Coordinates of C-alpha atoms in Angstrom, one line a residue:
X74 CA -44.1 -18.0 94.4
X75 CA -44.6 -21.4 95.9
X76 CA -45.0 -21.8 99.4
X77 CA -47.1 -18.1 99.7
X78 CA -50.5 -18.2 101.5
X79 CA -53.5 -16.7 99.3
X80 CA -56.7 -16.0 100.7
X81 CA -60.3 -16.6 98.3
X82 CA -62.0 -14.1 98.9
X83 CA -64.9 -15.4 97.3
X84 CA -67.2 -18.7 97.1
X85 CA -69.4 -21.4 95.5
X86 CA -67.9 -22.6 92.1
X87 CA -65.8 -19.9 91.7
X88 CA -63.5 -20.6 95.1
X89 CA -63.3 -24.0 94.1
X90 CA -61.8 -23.4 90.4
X91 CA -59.6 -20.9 92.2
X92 CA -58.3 -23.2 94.8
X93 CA -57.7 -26.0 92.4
X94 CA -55.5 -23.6 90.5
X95 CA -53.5 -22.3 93.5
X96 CA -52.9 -26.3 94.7
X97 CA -51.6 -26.9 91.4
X98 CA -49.0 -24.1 91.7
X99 CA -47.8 -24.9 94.6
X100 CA -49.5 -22.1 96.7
X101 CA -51.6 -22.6 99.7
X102 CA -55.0 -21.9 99.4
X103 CA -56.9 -20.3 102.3
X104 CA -60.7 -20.4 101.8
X105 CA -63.2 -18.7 104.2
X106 CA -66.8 -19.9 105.6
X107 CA -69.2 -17.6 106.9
X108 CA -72.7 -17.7 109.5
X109 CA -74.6 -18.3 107.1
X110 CA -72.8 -20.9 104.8
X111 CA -71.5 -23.0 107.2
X112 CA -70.5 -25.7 105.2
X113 CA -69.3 -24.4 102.2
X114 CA -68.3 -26.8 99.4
X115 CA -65.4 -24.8 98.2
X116 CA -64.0 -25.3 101.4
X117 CA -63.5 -29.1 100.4
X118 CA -60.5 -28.0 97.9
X119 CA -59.0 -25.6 100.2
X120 CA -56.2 -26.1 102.3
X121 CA -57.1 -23.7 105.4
X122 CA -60.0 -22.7 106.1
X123 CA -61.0 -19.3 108.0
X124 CA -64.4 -17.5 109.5
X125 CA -65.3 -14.5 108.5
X126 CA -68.3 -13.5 111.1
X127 CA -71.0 -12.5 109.6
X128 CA -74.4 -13.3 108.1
X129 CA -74.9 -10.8 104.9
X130 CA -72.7 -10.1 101.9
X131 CA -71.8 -6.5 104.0
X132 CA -70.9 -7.8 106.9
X133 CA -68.4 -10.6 105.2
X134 CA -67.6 -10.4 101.3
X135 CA -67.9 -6.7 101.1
X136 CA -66.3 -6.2 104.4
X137 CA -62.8 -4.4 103.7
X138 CA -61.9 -3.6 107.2
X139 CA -62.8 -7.2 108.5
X140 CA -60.9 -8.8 105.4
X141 CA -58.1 -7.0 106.2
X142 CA -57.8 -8.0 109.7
X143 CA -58.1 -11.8 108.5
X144 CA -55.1 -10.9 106.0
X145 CA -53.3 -9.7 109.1
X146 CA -54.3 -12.3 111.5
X147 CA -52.9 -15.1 109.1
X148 CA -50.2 -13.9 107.5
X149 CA -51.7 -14.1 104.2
X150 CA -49.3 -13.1 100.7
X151 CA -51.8 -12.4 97.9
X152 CA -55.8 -12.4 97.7
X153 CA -57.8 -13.6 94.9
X154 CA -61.2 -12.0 94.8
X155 CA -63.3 -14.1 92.1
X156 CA -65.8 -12.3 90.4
X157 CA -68.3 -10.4 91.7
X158 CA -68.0 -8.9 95.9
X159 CA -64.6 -7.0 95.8
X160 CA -63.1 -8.1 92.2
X161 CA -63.6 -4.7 90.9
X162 CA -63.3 -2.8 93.8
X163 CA -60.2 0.3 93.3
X164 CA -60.4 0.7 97.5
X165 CA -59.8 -2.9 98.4
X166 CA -57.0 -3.3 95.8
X167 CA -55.1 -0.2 96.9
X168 CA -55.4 -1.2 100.3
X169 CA -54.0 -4.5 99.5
X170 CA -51.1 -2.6 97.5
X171 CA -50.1 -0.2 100.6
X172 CA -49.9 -3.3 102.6
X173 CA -47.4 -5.1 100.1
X174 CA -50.3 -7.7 99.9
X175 CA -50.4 -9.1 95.9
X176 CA -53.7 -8.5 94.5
X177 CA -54.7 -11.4 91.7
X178 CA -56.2 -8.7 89.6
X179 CA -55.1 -6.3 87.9
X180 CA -53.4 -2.8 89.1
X181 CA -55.7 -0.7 91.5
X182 CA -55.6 2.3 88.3
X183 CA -56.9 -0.2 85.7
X184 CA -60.0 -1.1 88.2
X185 CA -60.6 2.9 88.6
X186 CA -60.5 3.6 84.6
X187 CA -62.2 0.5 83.5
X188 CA -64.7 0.5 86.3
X189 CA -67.0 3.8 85.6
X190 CA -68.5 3.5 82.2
X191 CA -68.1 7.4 81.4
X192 CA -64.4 7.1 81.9
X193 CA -63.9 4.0 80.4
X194 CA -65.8 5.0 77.7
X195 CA -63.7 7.7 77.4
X196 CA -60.1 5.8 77.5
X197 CA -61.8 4.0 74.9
X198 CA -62.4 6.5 72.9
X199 CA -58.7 7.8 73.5
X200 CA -57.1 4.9 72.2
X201 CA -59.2 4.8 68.8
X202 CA -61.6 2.0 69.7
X203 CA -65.0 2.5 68.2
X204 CA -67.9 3.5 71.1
X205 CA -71.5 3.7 71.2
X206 CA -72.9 6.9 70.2
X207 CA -74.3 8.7 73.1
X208 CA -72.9 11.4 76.1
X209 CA -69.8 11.7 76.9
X210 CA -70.2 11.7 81.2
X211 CA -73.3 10.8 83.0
X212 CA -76.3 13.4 82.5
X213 CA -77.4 15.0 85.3
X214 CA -80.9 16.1 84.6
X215 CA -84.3 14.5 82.9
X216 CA -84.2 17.7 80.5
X217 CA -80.3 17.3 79.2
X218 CA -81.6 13.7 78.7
X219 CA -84.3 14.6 76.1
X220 CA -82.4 16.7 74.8
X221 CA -79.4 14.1 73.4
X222 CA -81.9 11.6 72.6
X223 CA -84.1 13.9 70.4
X224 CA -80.6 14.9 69.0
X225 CA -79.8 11.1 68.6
X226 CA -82.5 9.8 67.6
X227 CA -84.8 6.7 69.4
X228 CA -84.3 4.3 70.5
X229 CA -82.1 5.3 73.2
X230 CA -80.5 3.5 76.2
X231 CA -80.4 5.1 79.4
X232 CA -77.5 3.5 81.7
X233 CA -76.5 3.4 85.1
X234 CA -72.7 5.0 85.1
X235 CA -71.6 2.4 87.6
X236 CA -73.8 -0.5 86.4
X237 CA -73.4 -3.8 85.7
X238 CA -75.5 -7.2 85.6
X239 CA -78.2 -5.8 83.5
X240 CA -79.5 -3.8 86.5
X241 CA -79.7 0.2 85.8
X242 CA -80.7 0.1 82.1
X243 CA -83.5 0.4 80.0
X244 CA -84.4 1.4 76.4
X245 CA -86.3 4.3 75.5
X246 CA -88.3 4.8 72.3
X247 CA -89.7 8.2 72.7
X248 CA -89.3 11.3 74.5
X249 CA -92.1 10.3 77.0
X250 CA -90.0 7.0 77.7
X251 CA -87.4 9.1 79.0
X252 CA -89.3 11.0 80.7
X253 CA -91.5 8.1 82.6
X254 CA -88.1 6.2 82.9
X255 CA -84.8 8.7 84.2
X256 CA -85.7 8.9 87.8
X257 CA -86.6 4.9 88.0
X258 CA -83.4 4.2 86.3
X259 CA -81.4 6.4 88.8
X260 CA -83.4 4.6 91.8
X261 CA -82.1 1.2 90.3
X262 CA -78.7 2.8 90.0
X263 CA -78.8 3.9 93.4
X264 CA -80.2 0.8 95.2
X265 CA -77.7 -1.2 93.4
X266 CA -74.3 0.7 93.4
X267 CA -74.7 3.3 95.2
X268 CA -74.0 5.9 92.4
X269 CA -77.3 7.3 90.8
X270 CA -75.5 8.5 87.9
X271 CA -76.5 8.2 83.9
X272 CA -75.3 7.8 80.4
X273 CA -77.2 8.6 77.8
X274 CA -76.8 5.6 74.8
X275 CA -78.4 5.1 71.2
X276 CA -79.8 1.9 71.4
X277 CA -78.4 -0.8 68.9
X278 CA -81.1 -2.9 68.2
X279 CA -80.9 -7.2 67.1
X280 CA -77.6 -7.0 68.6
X281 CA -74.9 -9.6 69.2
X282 CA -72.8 -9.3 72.7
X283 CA -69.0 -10.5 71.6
X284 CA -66.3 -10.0 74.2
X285 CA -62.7 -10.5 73.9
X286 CA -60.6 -12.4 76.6
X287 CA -57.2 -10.7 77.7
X288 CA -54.1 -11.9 79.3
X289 CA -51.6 -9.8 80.6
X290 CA -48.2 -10.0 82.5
X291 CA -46.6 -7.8 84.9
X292 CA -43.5 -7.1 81.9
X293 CA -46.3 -5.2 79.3
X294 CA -47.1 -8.0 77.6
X295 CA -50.1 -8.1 76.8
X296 CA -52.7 -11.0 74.4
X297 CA -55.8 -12.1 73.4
X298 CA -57.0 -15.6 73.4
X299 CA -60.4 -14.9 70.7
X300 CA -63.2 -13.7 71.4
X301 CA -66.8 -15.5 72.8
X302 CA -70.2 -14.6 72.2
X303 CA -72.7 -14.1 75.0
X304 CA -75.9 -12.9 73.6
X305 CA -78.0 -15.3 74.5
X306 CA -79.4 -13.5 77.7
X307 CA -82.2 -13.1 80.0
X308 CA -83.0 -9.9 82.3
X309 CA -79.9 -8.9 80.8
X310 CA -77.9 -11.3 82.2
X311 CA -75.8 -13.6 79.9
X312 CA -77.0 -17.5 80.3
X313 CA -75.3 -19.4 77.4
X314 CA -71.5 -18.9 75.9
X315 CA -69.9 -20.1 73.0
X316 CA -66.4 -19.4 71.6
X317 CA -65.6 -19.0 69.2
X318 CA -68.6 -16.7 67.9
X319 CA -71.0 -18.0 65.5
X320 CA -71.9 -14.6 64.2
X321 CA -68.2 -13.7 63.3
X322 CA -67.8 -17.6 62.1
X323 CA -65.0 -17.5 59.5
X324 CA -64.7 -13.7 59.1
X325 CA -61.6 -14.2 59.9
X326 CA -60.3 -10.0 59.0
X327 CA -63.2 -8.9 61.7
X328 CA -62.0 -11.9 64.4
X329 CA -58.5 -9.8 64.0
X330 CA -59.6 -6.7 64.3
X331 CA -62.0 -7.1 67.1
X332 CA -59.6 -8.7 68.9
X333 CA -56.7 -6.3 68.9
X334 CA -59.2 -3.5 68.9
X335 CA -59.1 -5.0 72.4
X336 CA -56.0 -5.5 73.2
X337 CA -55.2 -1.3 72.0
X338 CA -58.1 -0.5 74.8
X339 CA -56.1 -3.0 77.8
X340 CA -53.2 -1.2 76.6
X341 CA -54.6 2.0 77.2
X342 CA -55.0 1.2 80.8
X343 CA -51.6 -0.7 80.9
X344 CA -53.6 -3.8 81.8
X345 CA -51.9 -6.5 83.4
X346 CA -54.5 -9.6 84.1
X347 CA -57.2 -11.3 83.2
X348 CA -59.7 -9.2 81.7
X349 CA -63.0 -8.8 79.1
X350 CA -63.2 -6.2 76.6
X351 CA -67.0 -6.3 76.0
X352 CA -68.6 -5.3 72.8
X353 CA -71.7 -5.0 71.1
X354 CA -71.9 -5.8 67.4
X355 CA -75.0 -4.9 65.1
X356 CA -76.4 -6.5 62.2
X357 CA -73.9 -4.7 60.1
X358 CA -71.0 -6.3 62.1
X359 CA -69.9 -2.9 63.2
X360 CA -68.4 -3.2 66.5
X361 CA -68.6 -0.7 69.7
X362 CA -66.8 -0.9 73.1
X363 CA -69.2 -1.3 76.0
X364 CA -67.0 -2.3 78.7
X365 CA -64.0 -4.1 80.5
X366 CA -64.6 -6.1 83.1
X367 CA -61.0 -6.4 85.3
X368 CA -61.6 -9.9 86.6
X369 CA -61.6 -13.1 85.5
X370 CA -65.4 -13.5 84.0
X371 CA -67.9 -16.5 84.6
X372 CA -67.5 -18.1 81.1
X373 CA -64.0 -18.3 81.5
X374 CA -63.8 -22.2 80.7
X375 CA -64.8 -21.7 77.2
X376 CA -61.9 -20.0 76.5
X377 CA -59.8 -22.4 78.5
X378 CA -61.3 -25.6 76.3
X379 CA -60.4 -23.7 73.0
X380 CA -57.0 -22.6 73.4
X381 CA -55.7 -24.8 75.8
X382 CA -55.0 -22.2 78.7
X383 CA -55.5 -21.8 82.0
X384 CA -56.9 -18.6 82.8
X385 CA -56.9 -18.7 86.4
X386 CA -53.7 -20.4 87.1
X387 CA -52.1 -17.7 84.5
X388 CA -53.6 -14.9 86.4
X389 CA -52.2 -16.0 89.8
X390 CA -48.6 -16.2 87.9
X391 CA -49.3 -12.9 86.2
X392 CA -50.0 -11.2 89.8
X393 CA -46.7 -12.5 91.6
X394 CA -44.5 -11.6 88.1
X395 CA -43.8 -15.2 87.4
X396 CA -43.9 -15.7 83.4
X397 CA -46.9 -16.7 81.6
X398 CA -47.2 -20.5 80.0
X399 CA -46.2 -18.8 76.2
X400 CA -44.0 -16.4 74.9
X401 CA -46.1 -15.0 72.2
X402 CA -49.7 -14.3 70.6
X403 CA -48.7 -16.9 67.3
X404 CA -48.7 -19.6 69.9
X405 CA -52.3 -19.1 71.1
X406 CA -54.6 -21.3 68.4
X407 CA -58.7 -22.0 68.2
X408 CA -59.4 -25.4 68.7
X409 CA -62.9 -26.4 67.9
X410 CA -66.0 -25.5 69.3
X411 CA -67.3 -24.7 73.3
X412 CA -70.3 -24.4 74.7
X413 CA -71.8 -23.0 78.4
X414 CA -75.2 -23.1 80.0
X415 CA -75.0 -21.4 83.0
X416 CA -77.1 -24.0 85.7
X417 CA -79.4 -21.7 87.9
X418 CA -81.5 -22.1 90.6
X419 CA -84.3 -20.6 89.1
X420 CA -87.6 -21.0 87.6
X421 CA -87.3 -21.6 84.0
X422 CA -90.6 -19.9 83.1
X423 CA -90.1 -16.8 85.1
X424 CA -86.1 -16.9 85.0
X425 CA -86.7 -15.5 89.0
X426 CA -84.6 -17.1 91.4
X427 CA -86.0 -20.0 93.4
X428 CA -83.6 -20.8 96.5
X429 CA -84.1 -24.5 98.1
X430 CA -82.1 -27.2 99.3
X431 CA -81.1 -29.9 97.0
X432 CA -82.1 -33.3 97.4
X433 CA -80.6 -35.2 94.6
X434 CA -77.8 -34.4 92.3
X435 CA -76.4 -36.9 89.3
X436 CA -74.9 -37.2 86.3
X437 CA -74.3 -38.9 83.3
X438 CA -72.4 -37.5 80.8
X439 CA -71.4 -38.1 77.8
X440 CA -67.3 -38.0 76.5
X441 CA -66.0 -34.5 77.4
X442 CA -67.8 -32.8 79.4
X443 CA -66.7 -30.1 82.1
X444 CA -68.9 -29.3 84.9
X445 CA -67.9 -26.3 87.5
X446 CA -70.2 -26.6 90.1
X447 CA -70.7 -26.0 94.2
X448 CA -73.3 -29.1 94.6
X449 CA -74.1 -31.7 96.9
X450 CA -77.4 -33.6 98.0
X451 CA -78.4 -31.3 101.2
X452 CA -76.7 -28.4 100.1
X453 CA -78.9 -25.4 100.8
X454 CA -79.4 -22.7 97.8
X455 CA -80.1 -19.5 99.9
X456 CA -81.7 -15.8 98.6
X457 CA -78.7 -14.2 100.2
X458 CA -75.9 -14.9 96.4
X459 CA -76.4 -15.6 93.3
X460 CA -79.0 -18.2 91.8
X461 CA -75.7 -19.8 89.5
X462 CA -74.8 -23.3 91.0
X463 CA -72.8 -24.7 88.4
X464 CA -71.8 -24.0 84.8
X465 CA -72.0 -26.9 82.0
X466 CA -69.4 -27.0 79.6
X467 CA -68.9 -28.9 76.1
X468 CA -65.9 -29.4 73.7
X469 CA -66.9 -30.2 70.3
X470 CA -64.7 -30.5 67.3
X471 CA -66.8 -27.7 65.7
X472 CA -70.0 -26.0 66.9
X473 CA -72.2 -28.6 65.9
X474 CA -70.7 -31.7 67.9
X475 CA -70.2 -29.2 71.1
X476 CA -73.9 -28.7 70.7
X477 CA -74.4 -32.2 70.5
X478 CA -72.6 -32.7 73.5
X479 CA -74.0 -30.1 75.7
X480 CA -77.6 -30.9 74.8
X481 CA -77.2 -34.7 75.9
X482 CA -75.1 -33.4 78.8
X483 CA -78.2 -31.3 79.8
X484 CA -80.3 -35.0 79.3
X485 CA -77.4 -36.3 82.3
X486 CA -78.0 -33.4 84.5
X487 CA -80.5 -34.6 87.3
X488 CA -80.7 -32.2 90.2
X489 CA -84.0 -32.7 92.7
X490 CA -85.4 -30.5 95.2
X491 CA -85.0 -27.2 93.7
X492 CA -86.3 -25.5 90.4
X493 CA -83.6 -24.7 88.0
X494 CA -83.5 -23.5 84.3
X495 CA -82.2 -26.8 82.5
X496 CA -85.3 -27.0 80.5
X497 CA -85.2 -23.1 79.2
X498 CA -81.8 -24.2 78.4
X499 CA -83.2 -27.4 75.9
X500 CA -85.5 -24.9 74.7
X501 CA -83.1 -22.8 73.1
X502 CA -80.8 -25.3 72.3
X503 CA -83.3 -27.1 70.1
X504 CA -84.5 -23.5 68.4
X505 CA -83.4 -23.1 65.0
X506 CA -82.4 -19.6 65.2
X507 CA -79.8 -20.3 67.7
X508 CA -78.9 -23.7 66.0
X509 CA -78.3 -21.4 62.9
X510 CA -75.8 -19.3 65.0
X511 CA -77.9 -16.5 64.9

């Protein structure tokens, strides 16, 4: 494995926790810049750097045909795609497969089963794991949508087949809702995947989002290292992580049973990376699959600070068939408490994004404290990605040191020239319904 050339396919924080992980193994690591991120911090931590022309997302990230040619043109081994862009994408990892290039993801048929929601849903379902109540492909018309819902009863959820991020989903408490709602939703759908496809989903209300993180090797091994909870969210999108979860706190029988509950559905798949089985969990700590996400997932690190293990670099050995760093599940342990505000550059009253260049950026942190980030004084936060610059991590030995932690940490954080959401985070942080784990 050493010695092979791997190209990022990705950026910002993401590019840089993936280089430092290919530097370690002895791998070099090939980072692009584009026309409109000329100076790319990421590119600080890689070894080569190449261009990829272009000045949108479809003209360079999402651009299979001109990726490949770089892959070509440099005599690149293996691609890492981050998350987001290409990570998920079945066409770009079979092309890499029919050119012998090693995809660091998983195999181009997990991506296709685990990518739709009706099919996934269904493998689920296949391999006994419990799934939201709802319709078993997308529903084609406003009337067949009624129809389920009157038969499920409100509140419902209508959901984009191919959605993700929050976007293509809205809850519908009466049979007007889904009347006023199916063609917006399918718009949304459209606009943002290109598929206008919908499920129809009862709607579990007060609900907690816990996910499960998977490891897998190329030899059918495959583990679970716990689970995180992510329901503390705006416009859908997840903002602060913990792991372990509060609300399953020392129910130890219903950690185990969520957690191979998803290791059965990565088996289903013969999954072979990193991966999330997501789940929602009700007030009566029943569980339901939602998804699996086939890449390795933003809050990543919090499962890294509890057990000790190195996601990424075990998902770069994983894809070339080296061994991972342990032999069995008994050896993976939780290990205190971790916390993650995700840092945005947004306003923290509207939660919109609020690009801007950076004038100032400091720290002061107290003992422990991890911070993946793309930021430097002059660097230029642009409409064109994401608003997340940087993602704040605490290690506590339980939950409420970590929280102790990350709230001063928050108190060190000084970035000038740009709204962001670091007081929405002490906001929550100091409420007592999230302090009670609730």
């Amino acid at each position: 494995m050493k010695g092979k050339r791997v190209l990022i396919i990705n950026r910002g924080e993401i590019a840089i926790r993936v280089a430092k992980a290919l530097n370690e193994l002895g791998l070099v690591s090939v980072g692009v810049w584009t026309d409109n991120e000329t100076e790319p911090p990421h590119l600080e931590f890689c070894q080569e750097w190449v261009h990829l022309a272009g000045s949108n997302n479809k003209e360079t990230y999402l651009d299979i045909p001109k990726i490949m040619k770089i892959i070509d043109d440099y005599k690149i081994d293996g691609v890492h795609p981050g998350y987001g862009f290409l990570s998920e994408n079945r066409e770009f990892s079979e092309a890499l497969a029919k050119k012998g290039i090693t995809f660091i993801g998983p195999n181009p048929e997990a991506v296709y089963k685990m990518g739709a929601k009706d099919i996934s849903k269904q493998v689920a379902k296949e391999a006994g794991v419990p799934v939201v109540p709802g319709s078993v492909g997308e529903v084609p018309t406003v009337e067949e949508a009624i129809k389920l819902s009157n038969e499920m009863g409100y509140p419902v959820l209508l959901k984009a087949v191919a959605g993700g991020g929050g976007k293509g989903m809205r809850p519908c408490h009466s049979e007007d809702d889904v009347k006023n709602n199916f063609s917006a939703v399918q718009r949304e759908a459209l606009s943002s995947f290109g598929y206008a496809g919908l499920l129809v989903e009862k709607y579990i209300q007060n609900p907690h989002h816990i996910e499960v993180q998977i490891l897998a090797d190329k030899k059918g091994n495959i583990y679970h290292l716990f689970e995180r909870e992510c329901s503390v969210q705006r416009r859908h999108q997840k903002i602060i992580e913990e792991a372990p979860s509060p609300f399953i706190g020392s129910d130890e029988a219903l950690r185990k049973s969520i957690c191979e509950t998803a290791v059965r559905c990565a088996r289903a798949v013969n999954y072979d990376s990193a991966g999330t089985v997501e789940f929602i969990m009700g007030e009566d700590r029943k569980f339901y699959f939602l998804e699996m996400n086939t890449r390795i997932q933003v809050e990543h690190p919090i499962t890294e600070e509890i057990t000790g293990v190195d996601l990424v670099a075990n998902m770069i050995k994983a894809a070339f068939g080296e061994p991972l760093d342990f032999k069995s599940q008994e050896e993976i342990k939780i290990q205190g408490h971790a916390i993650e505000c995700r840092i945005c550059a947004e306003d923290p009253i509207s939660m919109l994004p609020a690009p801007g260049k950076i004038v100032g950026f400091e720290t002061t942190f107290p003992q422990g404290i991890r911070f993946d980030h793309c930021i430097y004084p002059k660097f230029a936060i642009t409409p064109d990605f994401d608003p997340m610059i940087g993602k704040l991590i605490a290690k506590g030995f339980n939950r409420h040191v970590a929280m102790r932690k990350v709230r001063a940490a928050l108190d060190g954080l000084k970035i000038e020239g740009i709204k962001t959401n670091i007081a929405l985070h002490k906001v929550i942080l100091d409420e007592e319904v999230f302090r009670s784990g609730n």
